[in-house]
Amino acid sequence: MSSRIVVFGAGGRAGRRAVAEAVARGHRVTAVVRDTDKYRDLAGDGVSLVAGDMTRADSVAEVAAGHDAAIGAAARVDMPAAEFYVGAAHALLDGLARAGVGRLVLLGIGSTLETAPGVAVHDAPGTPQEHRAFSLGHAAALDVLRAAGTDIDWLVVAPPPVFLDEDAPRTGRYRTGDHRVLPDTGGASGFSYADLAVALIDEIESPKHHRSLTAVAA
């Protein structure tokens, strides 16, 4: 069944692949970027390109109106991570509620996953401060989602805490877990953006995880 999906951060590595995966499955996509002039190549069959801001509830509500689900894959490096991701979490919950969008799938980061009870990857000794600050921004946004009294069925999908493969082809296969780093199964710690997109769209077509941080891996 075809859905209307709004993708915030559609110009990024994960966002682009989520758009492509959704369109390949017959869904209609609204690709949201801050500057449409930079991403004209996104527009095409099944894809409407619009300008929007994931940190502004009014903007979220405007571009998300009439959609069935939303994907949040935007990132900013020109402002503190906590400011951006916390602001985005509040704006998405507010704006999507106003737009009547009930499902939100957010792209998380693997360094927020736990390696031991209460110990996230970003707590490991030697983690560069800038990397830890970026991860803590994601963690703070997750706290906002968990504390929110909202009817929105949100999910944060976290790939492994490694650099994802930009060139690997789509296999359509992946594992899911919970808030912990998934164990490596014989060298399968690598993961592709293409298969991350499969996981994101799967959770819109057939939601299996709800109101949680969920790890995915090859």
Short mmCIF file of C-alpha atoms in Angstrom, two decimals, residues 6-210:
data_model
loop_
_atom_site.label_atom_id
_atom_site.label_comp_id
_atom_site.label_asym_id
_atom_site.label_seq_id
_atom_site.Cartn_x
_atom_site.Cartn_y
_atom_site.Cartn_z
CA VAL A 6 8.07 13.24 4.42
CA VAL A 7 11.86 12.96 4.74
CA PHE A 8 13.70 15.69 6.64
CA GLY A 9 17.37 15.93 5.72
CA ALA A 10 16.72 14.37 2.32
CA GLY A 11 19.94 15.76 0.88
CA GLY A 12 22.24 13.84 3.21
CA ARG A 13 23.76 10.41 2.73
CA ALA A 14 21.10 8.60 4.73
CA GLY A 15 18.26 10.85 3.63
CA ARG A 16 18.96 10.39 -0.07
CA ARG A 17 18.91 6.65 0.25
CA ALA A 18 15.72 6.71 2.30
CA VAL A 19 14.06 8.75 -0.45
CA ALA A 20 15.27 6.33 -3.13
CA GLU A 21 14.20 3.27 -1.15
CA ALA A 22 10.74 4.69 -0.50
CA VAL A 23 10.19 5.64 -4.14
CA ALA A 24 11.40 2.23 -5.32
CA ARG A 25 8.66 0.69 -3.20
CA GLY A 26 5.99 2.88 -4.71
CA HIS A 27 5.62 5.48 -1.97
CA ARG A 28 5.24 9.20 -2.59
CA VAL A 29 7.94 11.26 -0.92
CA THR A 30 8.31 14.87 0.09
CA ALA A 31 12.03 15.56 0.32
CA VAL A 32 12.72 18.36 2.79
CA VAL A 33 15.98 20.34 2.67
CA ARG A 34 16.97 23.78 3.88
CA ASP A 35 18.10 25.02 0.46
CA THR A 36 16.28 23.52 -2.52
CA ASP A 37 18.71 25.08 -5.01
CA LYS A 38 21.45 22.75 -3.76
CA TYR A 39 19.40 19.60 -4.17
CA ARG A 40 17.45 19.97 -7.41
CA ASP A 41 18.54 16.47 -8.41
CA LEU A 42 16.29 15.01 -5.71
CA ALA A 43 13.11 16.08 -7.47
CA GLY A 44 11.61 13.56 -9.86
CA ASP A 45 9.00 10.88 -10.26
CA GLY A 46 7.36 10.32 -6.91
CA VAL A 47 9.42 13.01 -5.16
CA SER A 48 8.43 16.58 -4.33
CA LEU A 49 11.30 18.82 -3.20
CA VAL A 50 10.47 21.49 -0.61
CA ALA A 51 12.32 23.82 1.75
CA GLY A 52 11.83 23.25 5.45
CA ASP A 53 13.48 23.34 8.86
CA MET A 54 13.32 20.35 11.20
CA THR A 55 13.96 22.60 14.21
CA ARG A 56 10.91 24.81 13.65
CA ALA A 57 7.54 23.34 14.60
CA ASP A 58 5.64 25.62 12.21
CA SER A 59 7.81 24.51 9.32
CA VAL A 60 7.45 20.84 10.28
CA ALA A 61 3.67 21.17 10.48
CA GLU A 62 3.49 22.90 7.09
CA VAL A 63 5.59 20.43 5.08
CA ALA A 64 4.26 17.34 6.87
CA ALA A 65 0.56 18.07 6.38
CA GLY A 66 -1.16 15.28 4.49
CA HIS A 67 1.56 12.68 5.07
CA ASP A 68 1.34 9.28 6.72
CA ALA A 69 4.81 9.11 8.25
CA ALA A 70 8.01 11.09 8.71
CA ILE A 71 11.71 10.30 8.65
CA GLY A 72 14.17 12.58 10.43
CA ALA A 73 17.68 12.31 8.97
CA ALA A 74 18.89 15.92 9.10
CA ALA A 75 22.14 17.04 10.71
CA ARG A 76 23.80 20.39 11.33
CA VAL A 77 27.48 21.06 11.97
CA ASP A 78 27.15 24.84 12.25
CA MET A 79 25.53 24.75 15.70
CA PRO A 80 25.97 22.72 18.91
CA ALA A 81 24.65 19.18 18.51
CA ALA A 82 22.55 19.34 21.67
CA GLU A 83 20.91 22.55 20.53
CA PHE A 84 20.08 21.13 17.11
CA TYR A 85 18.88 17.65 18.07
CA VAL A 86 16.93 18.72 21.15
CA GLY A 87 15.33 21.53 19.18
CA ALA A 88 14.48 19.12 16.39
CA ALA A 89 12.93 16.59 18.77
CA HIS A 90 10.62 19.24 20.24
CA ALA A 91 9.74 20.69 16.84
CA LEU A 92 9.02 17.30 15.30
CA LEU A 93 6.74 16.19 18.11
CA ASP A 94 4.87 19.49 18.02
CA GLY A 95 4.74 19.95 14.26
CA LEU A 96 3.88 16.37 13.36
CA ALA A 97 1.10 16.30 15.95
CA ARG A 98 -0.38 19.43 14.39
CA ALA A 99 -0.07 17.87 10.94
CA GLY A 100 -1.72 14.63 12.05
CA VAL A 101 1.31 12.46 11.25
CA GLY A 102 1.38 9.49 13.60
CA ARG A 103 4.67 7.71 12.82
CA LEU A 104 8.16 9.21 13.18
CA VAL A 105 11.35 7.27 12.41
CA LEU A 106 14.51 9.14 13.38
CA LEU A 107 18.05 8.32 12.37
CA GLY A 108 20.17 7.90 15.48
CA ILE A 109 23.87 7.30 16.01
CA GLY A 110 25.60 4.10 17.08
CA SER A 111 27.69 5.78 19.77
CA THR A 112 24.56 6.23 21.92
CA LEU A 113 24.10 2.45 22.09
CA GLU A 114 25.26 0.71 25.26
CA THR A 115 28.22 -1.63 25.57
CA ALA A 116 27.34 -2.39 29.22
CA PRO A 117 24.37 -1.44 31.40
CA GLY A 118 24.30 2.34 31.55
CA VAL A 119 27.54 2.72 29.57
CA ALA A 120 27.23 4.13 26.07
CA VAL A 121 29.88 3.86 23.37
CA HIS A 122 30.56 7.59 23.72
CA ASP A 123 31.58 7.00 27.36
CA ALA A 124 34.58 4.91 26.31
CA PRO A 125 37.97 6.31 27.40
CA GLY A 126 39.70 8.23 24.65
CA THR A 127 36.56 9.25 22.78
CA PRO A 128 37.36 12.61 21.14
CA GLN A 129 35.46 15.41 22.84
CA GLU A 130 33.88 16.64 19.61
CA HIS A 131 32.60 13.14 18.82
CA ARG A 132 31.25 12.73 22.34
CA ALA A 133 29.50 16.10 22.22
CA PHE A 134 27.80 15.14 18.95
CA SER A 135 26.66 11.83 20.42
CA LEU A 136 25.45 13.48 23.62
CA GLY A 137 23.30 15.74 21.45
CA HIS A 138 21.58 12.67 20.03
CA ALA A 139 21.20 11.24 23.54
CA ALA A 140 19.61 14.46 24.79
CA ALA A 141 17.08 14.34 21.96
CA LEU A 142 16.24 10.76 22.89
CA ASP A 143 15.58 11.94 26.45
CA VAL A 144 13.11 14.49 25.06
CA LEU A 145 11.28 11.79 23.12
CA ARG A 146 11.13 9.43 26.10
CA ALA A 147 9.77 12.14 28.39
CA ALA A 148 7.19 13.45 25.96
CA GLY A 149 3.52 12.86 26.53
CA THR A 150 2.78 12.35 22.86
CA ASP A 151 0.58 10.13 20.74
CA ILE A 152 3.22 10.03 18.02
CA ASP A 153 4.66 6.55 17.55
CA TRP A 154 8.36 7.47 17.40
CA LEU A 155 11.42 5.31 16.90
CA VAL A 156 15.15 6.06 16.82
CA VAL A 157 17.11 3.67 14.58
CA ALA A 158 20.83 3.48 15.36
CA PRO A 159 23.31 1.86 12.95
CA PRO A 160 26.55 0.34 14.27
CA PRO A 161 29.13 2.72 15.80
CA VAL A 162 31.34 2.53 12.69
CA PHE A 163 31.62 4.52 9.47
CA LEU A 164 28.86 3.35 7.18
CA ASP A 165 29.65 2.16 3.65
CA GLU A 166 28.49 4.68 1.06
CA ASP A 167 29.16 2.45 -1.94
CA ALA A 168 28.04 -1.03 -0.87
CA PRO A 169 24.98 -2.25 -2.75
CA ARG A 170 21.62 -2.86 -1.15
CA THR A 171 21.22 -6.40 0.20
CA GLY A 172 17.90 -5.89 1.97
CA ARG A 173 19.24 -7.82 4.96
CA TYR A 174 19.90 -6.52 8.45
CA ARG A 175 19.53 -7.46 12.11
CA THR A 176 17.70 -5.52 14.78
CA GLY A 177 18.25 -5.39 18.51
CA ASP A 178 17.51 -3.03 21.35
CA HIS A 179 19.47 -0.17 22.95
CA ARG A 180 22.70 -2.19 23.03
CA VAL A 181 25.40 -2.57 20.40
CA LEU A 182 24.64 -5.68 18.38
CA PRO A 183 27.42 -8.29 18.56
CA ASP A 184 29.62 -8.75 15.52
CA THR A 185 28.73 -11.97 13.73
CA GLY A 186 31.94 -13.05 12.11
CA GLY A 187 33.13 -9.75 10.72
CA ALA A 188 29.73 -8.30 9.86
CA SER A 189 30.25 -5.07 11.79
CA GLY A 190 30.20 -3.01 8.60
CA PHE A 191 26.88 -1.63 7.42
CA SER A 192 25.75 0.25 4.34
CA TYR A 193 23.65 3.35 3.94
CA ALA A 194 21.57 1.40 1.42
CA ASP A 195 20.58 -1.21 3.98
CA LEU A 196 20.06 1.43 6.65
CA ALA A 197 17.47 2.94 4.30
CA VAL A 198 15.79 -0.46 4.02
CA ALA A 199 15.47 -0.59 7.81
CA LEU A 200 14.02 2.93 7.95
CA ILE A 201 11.36 2.26 5.33
CA ASP A 202 10.55 -1.17 6.76
CA GLU A 203 9.69 0.53 10.05
CA ILE A 204 7.21 2.72 8.23
CA GLU A 205 5.63 -0.02 6.13
CA SER A 206 5.47 -2.58 8.94
CA PRO A 207 6.31 -0.98 12.31
CA LYS A 208 7.92 -3.48 14.68
CA HIS A 209 9.62 -1.20 17.19
CA HIS A 210 7.97 1.58 19.10
#
